[in-house]
XYZ file of C-alpha atoms in Angstrom:
564
model
C -8.933 -29.354 13.309
C -5.557 -30.295 11.814
C -7.071 -33.300 10.092
C -9.718 -31.073 8.553
C -7.093 -28.591 7.531
C -5.025 -31.257 5.781
C -8.131 -32.664 4.100
C -8.916 -29.359 2.439
C -5.299 -28.537 1.528
C -5.550 -29.910 -2.008
C -9.259 -30.565 -2.130
C -11.156 -27.524 -3.338
C -9.439 -25.026 -5.565
C -11.224 -21.770 -6.251
C -9.868 -19.525 -8.947
C -10.427 -16.029 -7.624
C -10.170 -12.785 -9.502
C -7.946 -10.051 -8.012
C -10.125 -7.495 -9.807
C -13.141 -5.844 -8.193
C -15.548 -8.494 -9.559
C -15.508 -12.227 -10.228
C -17.333 -14.024 -13.023
C -18.218 -17.640 -13.816
C -19.928 -19.105 -16.854
C -23.372 -17.865 -15.848
C -23.256 -14.434 -14.225
C -21.135 -11.792 -12.542
C -20.735 -11.975 -8.800
C -19.832 -8.955 -6.694
C -17.146 -10.018 -4.258
C -17.503 -7.969 -1.096
C -16.521 -9.041 2.391
C -18.582 -12.134 3.260
C -20.518 -12.091 -0.028
C -23.025 -14.986 0.314
C -22.876 -15.943 -3.337
C -19.125 -16.440 -3.302
C -19.195 -18.293 0.017
C -21.922 -20.581 -1.237
C -20.058 -21.274 -4.484
C -16.856 -22.138 -2.553
C -18.841 -24.384 -0.181
C -20.492 -26.191 -3.081
C -17.153 -26.749 -4.776
C -15.719 -28.219 -1.603
C -18.554 -30.735 -1.165
C -19.398 -31.669 -4.744
C -15.926 -31.908 -6.256
C -16.693 -29.172 -8.770
C -14.297 -26.272 -9.096
C -15.658 -22.791 -8.640
C -13.807 -20.621 -11.094
C -13.388 -16.843 -10.800
C -11.206 -14.953 -13.276
C -8.506 -12.577 -12.049
C -7.744 -9.742 -14.455
C -5.182 -7.764 -12.484
C -4.132 -7.564 -8.816
C -4.703 -3.826 -8.576
C -3.747 -1.998 -5.380
C -6.171 -0.164 -3.183
C -5.364 2.642 -0.742
C -1.585 2.254 -0.442
C -0.349 3.156 3.044
C 2.961 5.052 3.218
C 4.501 2.826 5.913
C 6.839 -0.095 5.605
C 7.698 -1.215 9.106
C 5.423 -3.985 10.324
C 5.191 -2.696 13.918
C 4.277 0.837 12.904
C 1.795 -0.383 10.311
C 0.031 -2.785 12.673
C -0.189 -0.253 15.508
C -1.534 2.397 13.134
C -4.238 0.313 11.460
C -5.168 -2.510 13.880
C -5.969 -3.178 17.520
C -3.364 -5.910 18.060
C -1.526 -5.697 21.362
C 2.221 -5.676 21.940
C 2.522 -9.452 22.444
C 0.625 -10.161 19.187
C 2.768 -7.708 17.260
C 5.896 -9.319 18.675
C 4.605 -12.715 17.491
C 4.154 -11.354 13.963
C 7.626 -9.875 14.028
C 9.073 -13.228 15.021
C 7.196 -14.893 12.194
C 8.523 -12.402 9.668
C 12.069 -12.887 10.955
C 11.754 -16.632 10.248
C 9.554 -16.899 7.211
C 12.311 -16.738 4.613
C 12.669 -20.472 5.221
C 8.941 -20.957 4.653
C 9.017 -19.052 1.365
C 11.907 -21.196 0.160
C 10.270 -24.488 1.177
C 6.962 -23.589 -0.437
C 8.477 -21.946 -3.558
C 5.998 -19.169 -2.883
C 5.709 -15.442 -2.394
C 4.394 -14.953 1.134
C 2.300 -11.988 2.235
C 1.087 -11.319 5.759
C -2.391 -9.884 6.141
C -4.012 -8.527 9.267
C -7.720 -7.475 9.586
C -8.438 -3.765 9.912
C -11.366 -1.974 11.458
C -13.141 -1.173 8.187
C -13.734 -4.815 7.325
C -10.721 -5.151 5.053
C -7.246 -6.686 5.282
C -3.939 -4.888 5.000
C -0.573 -6.290 3.887
C 1.987 -5.774 6.652
C 4.888 -7.904 5.349
C 6.064 -9.597 2.195
C 8.888 -12.010 1.331
C 10.043 -13.524 -1.955
C 11.416 -17.070 -2.298
C 15.046 -17.728 -3.086
C 14.147 -21.086 -4.626
C 11.668 -19.896 -7.256
C 10.823 -16.883 -9.388
C 8.802 -14.233 -7.623
C 5.330 -13.323 -8.847
C 5.506 -9.752 -7.601
C 8.254 -7.360 -8.645
C 6.762 -4.489 -6.633
C 6.366 -4.093 -2.887
C 2.801 -4.697 -1.622
C 3.422 -3.770 2.035
C 0.875 -1.172 3.116
C -1.689 -2.127 0.465
C -5.172 -3.315 1.272
C -6.179 -6.791 0.152
C -8.163 -6.923 -3.063
C -11.830 -7.625 -2.592
C -11.524 -10.868 -4.520
C -9.274 -12.647 -2.066
C -10.977 -11.403 1.100
C -13.418 -14.388 1.254
C -10.550 -16.828 1.358
C -8.772 -14.797 4.031
C -12.044 -14.641 5.989
C -12.482 -18.405 5.804
C -8.989 -19.134 7.090
C -9.303 -16.572 9.851
C -12.756 -17.610 11.060
C -12.261 -21.392 10.791
C -8.631 -21.318 12.066
C -7.828 -23.784 9.289
C -5.846 -23.752 6.078
C -7.687 -22.683 2.954
C -6.507 -22.838 -0.652
C -7.645 -21.374 -3.953
C -6.536 -20.546 -7.499
C -5.777 -17.154 -9.000
C -5.294 -16.165 -12.630
C -2.555 -13.517 -12.565
C -1.929 -11.413 -15.603
C 1.332 -12.337 -17.273
C 1.152 -16.016 -16.238
C -0.438 -18.652 -18.455
C -0.739 -21.197 -15.684
C -2.977 -20.769 -12.662
C -1.467 -19.313 -9.532
C -2.203 -21.265 -6.376
C -3.197 -19.311 -3.294
C -2.720 -20.595 0.262
C -4.235 -18.913 3.339
C -2.821 -19.958 6.714
C -4.235 -18.487 9.943
C -1.577 -17.174 12.290
C -2.661 -18.120 15.820
C -1.490 -16.537 19.069
C -2.910 -17.243 22.502
C -5.526 -19.630 21.128
C -7.050 -17.216 18.604
C -6.117 -16.042 15.060
C -4.463 -12.645 14.711
C -3.441 -12.619 11.014
C -3.380 -14.705 7.839
C -0.255 -15.679 5.961
C -0.955 -15.984 2.233
C 1.298 -17.891 -0.154
C 1.182 -17.633 -3.943
C 3.010 -19.702 -6.563
C 2.644 -20.877 -10.148
C 2.584 -24.592 -10.962
C 3.293 -25.531 -14.557
C 0.443 -27.621 -16.002
C 1.307 -31.253 -16.758
C 4.494 -31.261 -14.657
C 4.771 -33.607 -11.723
C 6.809 -32.383 -8.736
C 10.137 -34.105 -8.123
C 11.462 -35.645 -4.928
C 12.965 -32.359 -3.707
C 9.698 -30.447 -4.270
C 7.651 -33.154 -2.501
C 10.032 -33.170 0.457
C 10.050 -29.393 0.707
C 6.254 -29.348 0.482
C 5.954 -31.841 3.351
C 8.369 -29.810 5.471
C 6.390 -26.682 4.738
C 3.207 -28.433 5.814
C 4.867 -29.195 9.173
C 5.533 -25.491 9.670
C 1.940 -24.697 8.618
C 0.638 -27.099 11.259
C 2.708 -25.356 13.924
C 1.523 -21.887 12.795
C -2.135 -22.983 12.990
C -1.769 -24.177 16.604
C 0.372 -21.201 17.653
C 3.589 -23.210 18.092
C 5.521 -21.302 15.415
C 7.309 -18.956 15.464
C 9.095 -19.916 18.691
C 9.110 -17.606 21.693
C 12.895 -17.698 21.933
C 15.146 -15.818 19.512
C 18.077 -18.154 19.049
C 20.915 -16.290 17.371
C 20.532 -14.090 14.338
C 18.088 -15.815 11.992
C 19.093 -13.472 9.126
C 22.643 -14.918 9.247
C 21.438 -18.533 9.606
C 21.622 -21.007 6.725
C 18.873 -20.885 4.098
C 17.061 -23.700 2.379
C 19.217 -23.326 -0.725
C 22.339 -24.037 1.311
C 21.291 -27.566 2.272
C 18.331 -29.336 3.902
C 18.264 -32.465 6.075
C 14.878 -33.759 7.228
C 14.924 -35.671 10.527
C 12.118 -37.747 12.013
C 11.043 -38.084 15.673
C 13.957 -40.435 16.331
C 16.448 -37.973 14.793
C 16.937 -40.333 11.847
C 17.494 -38.830 8.421
C 14.451 -38.963 6.122
C 15.648 -36.796 3.296
C 18.879 -35.007 2.229
C 18.795 -32.266 -0.393
C 21.450 -32.271 -3.121
C 23.352 -29.340 -1.602
C 23.304 -30.929 1.858
C 24.534 -34.163 0.310
C 27.429 -32.266 -1.243
C 28.277 -30.791 2.157
C 28.339 -34.296 3.641
C 30.621 -35.451 0.847
C 33.030 -32.577 1.554
C 33.449 -33.772 5.137
C 34.101 -37.318 3.968
C 30.651 -38.890 4.428
C 29.990 -40.869 1.236
C 27.428 -43.346 2.509
C 23.710 -42.768 2.133
C 22.439 -40.860 5.165
C 18.779 -41.814 4.838
C 17.625 -44.009 7.737
C 20.658 -43.228 9.894
C 21.374 -40.782 12.700
C 23.948 -38.082 12.109
C 26.177 -39.359 14.931
C 26.273 -42.776 13.273
C 27.599 -41.106 10.140
C 30.350 -39.355 12.081
C 28.655 -35.944 11.737
C 28.552 -33.514 14.655
C 24.979 -33.703 15.970
C 25.221 -31.120 18.777
C 22.593 -28.715 17.313
C 20.183 -31.620 16.731
C 20.464 -33.034 20.262
C 20.003 -29.598 21.825
C 17.017 -28.780 19.579
C 15.303 -32.076 20.501
C 16.029 -31.647 24.194
C 15.013 -27.992 24.457
C 12.257 -27.971 21.893
C 13.526 -24.771 20.269
C 15.794 -23.822 17.299
C 19.549 -24.117 17.840
C 22.229 -22.604 15.619
C 25.894 -23.630 15.883
C 29.081 -23.214 13.904
C 31.642 -25.975 14.174
C 34.614 -27.463 12.354
C 33.777 -30.801 10.839
C 37.240 -32.150 10.335
C 40.419 -30.113 9.878
C 39.437 -28.309 6.665
C 35.665 -27.754 6.707
C 33.656 -25.292 8.785
C 29.874 -25.695 8.825
C 27.077 -23.461 10.125
C 23.985 -25.460 11.060
C 20.553 -24.533 12.315
C 18.109 -27.148 13.612
C 14.426 -26.242 13.910
C 12.331 -28.866 15.761
C 8.734 -29.663 14.839
C 6.565 -29.241 17.961
C 2.931 -28.651 18.805
C 1.254 -31.396 16.800
C 1.590 -33.981 19.560
C 0.672 -33.837 23.239
C 3.007 -32.364 25.829
C 5.021 -30.516 23.186
C 6.867 -33.633 22.027
C 9.286 -33.158 19.091
C 8.038 -35.020 16.003
C 11.029 -34.246 13.816
C 13.263 -31.418 12.748
C 14.602 -29.416 9.842
C 18.409 -29.133 9.751
C 19.848 -26.432 7.521
C 23.527 -26.737 6.600
C 25.814 -24.081 5.169
C 29.468 -24.591 4.296
C 31.216 -21.415 5.552
C 34.763 -22.680 5.092
C 35.763 -20.105 2.504
C 34.053 -17.345 4.413
C 35.949 -18.159 7.602
C 39.202 -18.391 5.652
C 38.630 -14.849 4.351
C 37.786 -13.690 7.881
C 41.063 -15.130 9.161
C 42.975 -13.489 6.314
C 41.368 -10.121 7.153
C 42.283 -10.546 10.833
C 45.803 -11.442 9.854
C 46.035 -8.468 7.508
C 44.625 -6.152 10.196
C 47.067 -7.467 12.776
C 49.958 -6.986 10.330
C 48.963 -3.373 9.604
C 48.729 -2.610 13.304
C 52.139 -4.177 13.897
C 53.578 -1.977 11.128
C 52.129 1.150 12.777
C 53.578 0.001 16.085
C 57.024 -0.426 14.569
C 56.868 2.931 12.781
C 55.962 4.539 16.114
C 58.947 2.851 17.763
C 61.269 3.999 14.977
C 60.023 7.582 15.276
C 60.568 7.518 19.019
C 64.112 6.285 18.414
C 64.770 9.169 15.999
C 63.280 11.573 18.540
C 65.640 10.251 21.235
C 68.655 10.580 18.972
C 67.746 14.208 18.195
C 67.397 14.970 21.887
C 70.862 13.486 22.482
C 72.223 15.616 19.679
C 70.598 18.731 21.163
C 72.448 18.211 24.425
C 75.737 18.674 22.614
C 74.651 21.909 20.947
C 75.510 25.299 22.355
C 73.839 27.730 19.978
C 70.294 28.624 21.230
C 68.824 28.789 17.730
C 70.097 25.316 16.887
C 68.767 23.886 20.180
C 65.352 25.460 19.474
C 65.261 24.060 15.927
C 66.105 20.550 17.074
C 63.510 20.797 19.885
C 60.814 21.774 17.347
C 61.768 18.831 15.147
C 61.486 16.517 18.122
C 57.974 17.735 18.865
C 56.887 17.217 15.226
C 58.276 13.690 15.171
C 56.598 12.825 18.476
C 53.353 14.148 17.054
C 53.504 11.773 14.074
C 54.464 8.947 16.465
C 51.295 9.576 18.453
C 49.146 9.049 15.323
C 50.860 5.753 14.558
C 50.463 4.676 18.192
C 46.705 5.308 17.921
C 46.542 3.379 14.612
C 48.398 0.457 16.204
C 45.617 0.178 18.835
C 42.530 0.637 16.617
C 41.558 -1.790 13.873
C 40.972 -0.246 10.455
C 42.402 2.916 8.936
C 40.518 5.421 11.121
C 41.341 6.869 14.552
C 39.391 8.676 17.205
C 40.895 12.125 16.826
C 40.323 13.305 20.404
C 42.526 10.435 21.593
C 45.358 12.061 19.648
C 44.501 15.622 20.676
C 44.735 14.905 24.432
C 48.284 13.493 24.274
C 49.282 16.458 22.066
C 48.036 18.824 24.755
C 50.065 16.995 27.354
C 53.152 17.295 25.140
C 52.473 21.031 24.817
C 52.176 21.409 28.582
C 55.471 19.619 29.083
C 57.464 21.406 26.430
C 55.997 24.889 25.903
C 55.006 26.369 29.242
C 57.277 27.599 32.030
C 56.901 28.984 35.556
C 56.946 32.481 34.177
C 54.033 31.789 31.794
C 51.735 29.008 33.072
C 49.379 28.026 30.251
C 46.325 25.792 30.676
C 45.424 23.559 27.729
C 41.971 22.018 27.273
C 39.781 20.471 24.591
C 36.082 20.978 23.783
C 33.943 18.713 21.635
C 34.725 15.446 19.941
C 36.240 15.210 16.504
C 34.863 11.675 15.966
C 36.743 9.118 13.906
C 38.813 10.423 11.021
C 40.954 8.674 8.360
C 44.646 8.236 9.044
C 45.377 10.193 5.875
C 43.826 13.235 7.587
C 44.952 12.490 11.151
C 48.695 12.649 10.535
C 48.967 16.072 8.792
C 46.218 17.529 10.970
C 48.090 16.488 14.123
C 51.255 18.220 12.816
C 49.196 21.329 12.080
C 47.718 21.311 15.595
C 51.130 20.997 17.150
C 52.382 24.024 15.230
C 49.294 26.049 16.182
C 49.692 25.214 19.873
C 53.324 26.299 19.774
C 52.455 29.443 17.888
C 49.695 30.296 20.408
C 52.106 29.991 23.349
C 55.100 31.695 21.729
C 53.181 34.702 20.364
C 50.235 34.903 22.769
C 52.062 34.466 26.009
C 55.622 35.894 25.999
C 57.913 35.210 28.933
C 56.713 37.052 32.068
C 53.173 37.590 30.747
C 51.517 35.620 33.492
C 50.188 32.889 31.180
C 46.608 32.138 30.214
C 44.602 29.426 28.500
C 44.503 27.672 25.119
C 41.412 25.747 24.057
C 41.139 23.304 21.148
C 37.528 23.157 19.871
C 36.526 20.164 17.682
C 33.351 19.683 15.592
C 32.847 16.821 13.183
C 29.924 17.530 10.820
C 30.383 14.322 8.866
C 31.296 15.923 5.589
C 33.886 18.264 7.156
C 35.888 18.722 10.359
C 36.082 22.071 12.131
C 39.089 22.683 14.425
C 39.700 25.924 16.295
C 42.615 26.921 18.471
C 41.496 29.721 20.839
C 43.809 31.579 23.221
C 43.277 34.578 25.498
C 46.786 35.977 25.004
C 47.827 39.354 23.731
C 46.598 38.746 20.178
C 48.288 39.447 16.853
C 49.639 42.788 15.756
C 47.431 45.054 13.699
C 47.763 44.399 10.008
C 49.071 40.832 10.418
C 48.071 38.519 7.584
C 48.388 34.757 7.775
C 49.327 34.384 4.137
C 52.229 36.759 4.584
C 53.755 34.881 7.558
C 57.320 33.758 6.923
C 57.968 31.687 10.068
C 58.622 27.978 9.587
C 55.722 26.893 11.832
C 52.987 28.883 10.085
C 54.483 28.000 6.717
C 54.143 24.307 7.580
C 50.538 24.921 8.730
C 49.590 26.838 5.583
C 51.148 24.277 3.264
C 49.619 21.194 4.941
C 46.136 22.743 5.275
C 45.812 24.077 1.689
C 47.606 21.307 -0.185
C 47.504 17.983 1.660
C 44.246 18.521 3.545
C 42.493 20.622 0.881
C 41.120 22.772 3.679
C 40.918 26.427 4.642
C 42.489 28.395 7.502
C 41.427 31.747 8.920
C 42.573 33.932 11.780
C 40.420 36.425 13.818
C 40.054 37.977 17.298
C 37.965 35.966 19.763
C 34.429 36.777 20.846
C 32.974 36.485 24.327
C 31.326 33.206 23.237
C 34.705 31.805 22.128
C 36.202 32.509 25.553
C 32.908 31.782 27.387
C 32.890 35.212 29.046
C 29.778 36.871 30.514
C 28.092 39.521 28.340
C 29.046 42.395 30.674
C 32.783 41.493 30.781
C 35.516 43.566 29.238
C 36.336 43.267 25.558
C 38.126 39.968 24.974
C 41.629 39.688 23.676
C 43.516 36.859 22.112
C 43.486 34.921 18.803
C 41.255 32.339 17.112
C 42.642 30.194 14.286
C 39.962 28.153 12.514
C 40.496 25.186 10.216
C 37.904 23.549 8.004
C 38.943 20.199 6.552
C 36.728 18.232 4.140
C 36.118 14.610 5.100
C 35.376 13.216 1.654
C 37.514 10.898 -0.445
C 41.178 11.802 -0.284
C 43.087 12.372 -3.512
């Protein structure tokens, strides 16, 4: 079957129209699924050496389906089972390499119940100009190309033809490859590319074409894509990075110019053709593992002190008996500069965290000095003022401590709120007024530029709730911090069940230092809003038939957009 497939690869070219009808020099031919006239014309061309020509006016779409994901599209329009869909997904995850090797746009077609074919995936080559600027996923195959898809699917062999696409003077070559799973075809992979007339392909194009044919052979017998997912193929090297072709003895048959440059950068100046990589002094770990295991292997390694390479070796299996490896494709990418940037970012991140750690230590030192100074004071008002300053400094230190642990410039806000509540329990309550502090919700991750002033605001609100809601001898109560992060803004509420504020009290008229700090930070630095109101039964989580609630709710709304 493979011999027959190779024999017809370049043998019979049929120029097919992507319009609804095809014409030759004598008469129009209606191209419907399995049209006898078209099939007969293609058969005659294959066995007489003549070329059956059909003119393509425009590859118009039919019945576009509003889905893009392959799995959803296949399950919606076909009867393929889960294993077959998984096989197609693995093919699509790997076929960027195939598009690059063939210099072709690749489209994946699956048959649908109404006798047509639907496009479920599409990829453009990185080594050639694409033929299709628009996305064809979800479109039905044009009636003109259906006979070629049918031939490939029914014969389980490669079929080729020619298309005249509008906007291209030269003929576009069409390749149809049956995708086989479990011994039977489940889809057809179609490749399209333009070849300039009168131009002979160079060594690179011939080598890439031969490598592509190896993959086609594996697809036809169901050996590609591989069952195993080895690493992240999307991050693996591409054909444009560098190609090395190895034979069954792991000897180099071809080295692309970019791969040759990579070898030169690691000090290998000799010609690699005809030699094994180990003989050249090149790390051949991925190649040995791929040949031994019969599956792709990806590995990153340092080739010498200054060069880091990412290599992926894909073995050729399935053509010979017992799954022997008949060769391999080795892709090489020089990631030296990328890894250098990664190390610089890690170093920068570690430096920033160390700075936060040192700032936290310095703030703790200042806090300790203030506490020592407070011990020497005798005036109650002075002692109270120093104590409030210590709490504010310790609050800022908590933010820097969180930043020193987390990479980046964001912190998980609830991890700051909980230590702040512990500080409030230690410094604000007394045996005469036991106050319980708790937190509801999760504020998510917020920028450090918001976390620092917001933590100071929360500290002041907790102190205000205890001082004014629960005077000495009141018997205490509870204070709840409620957090809600809506993405675009953060909602923070401080709810207490104390005695509440006096009638006629207005937040904007408050003259105390604590509320003045809160009002200034919220309205200027945080660009937020602050309101004060009595609590509801829902706020305090009281039953509907309970007595009227008492206490205070202070609500903050802080935008989470770009900071000024």
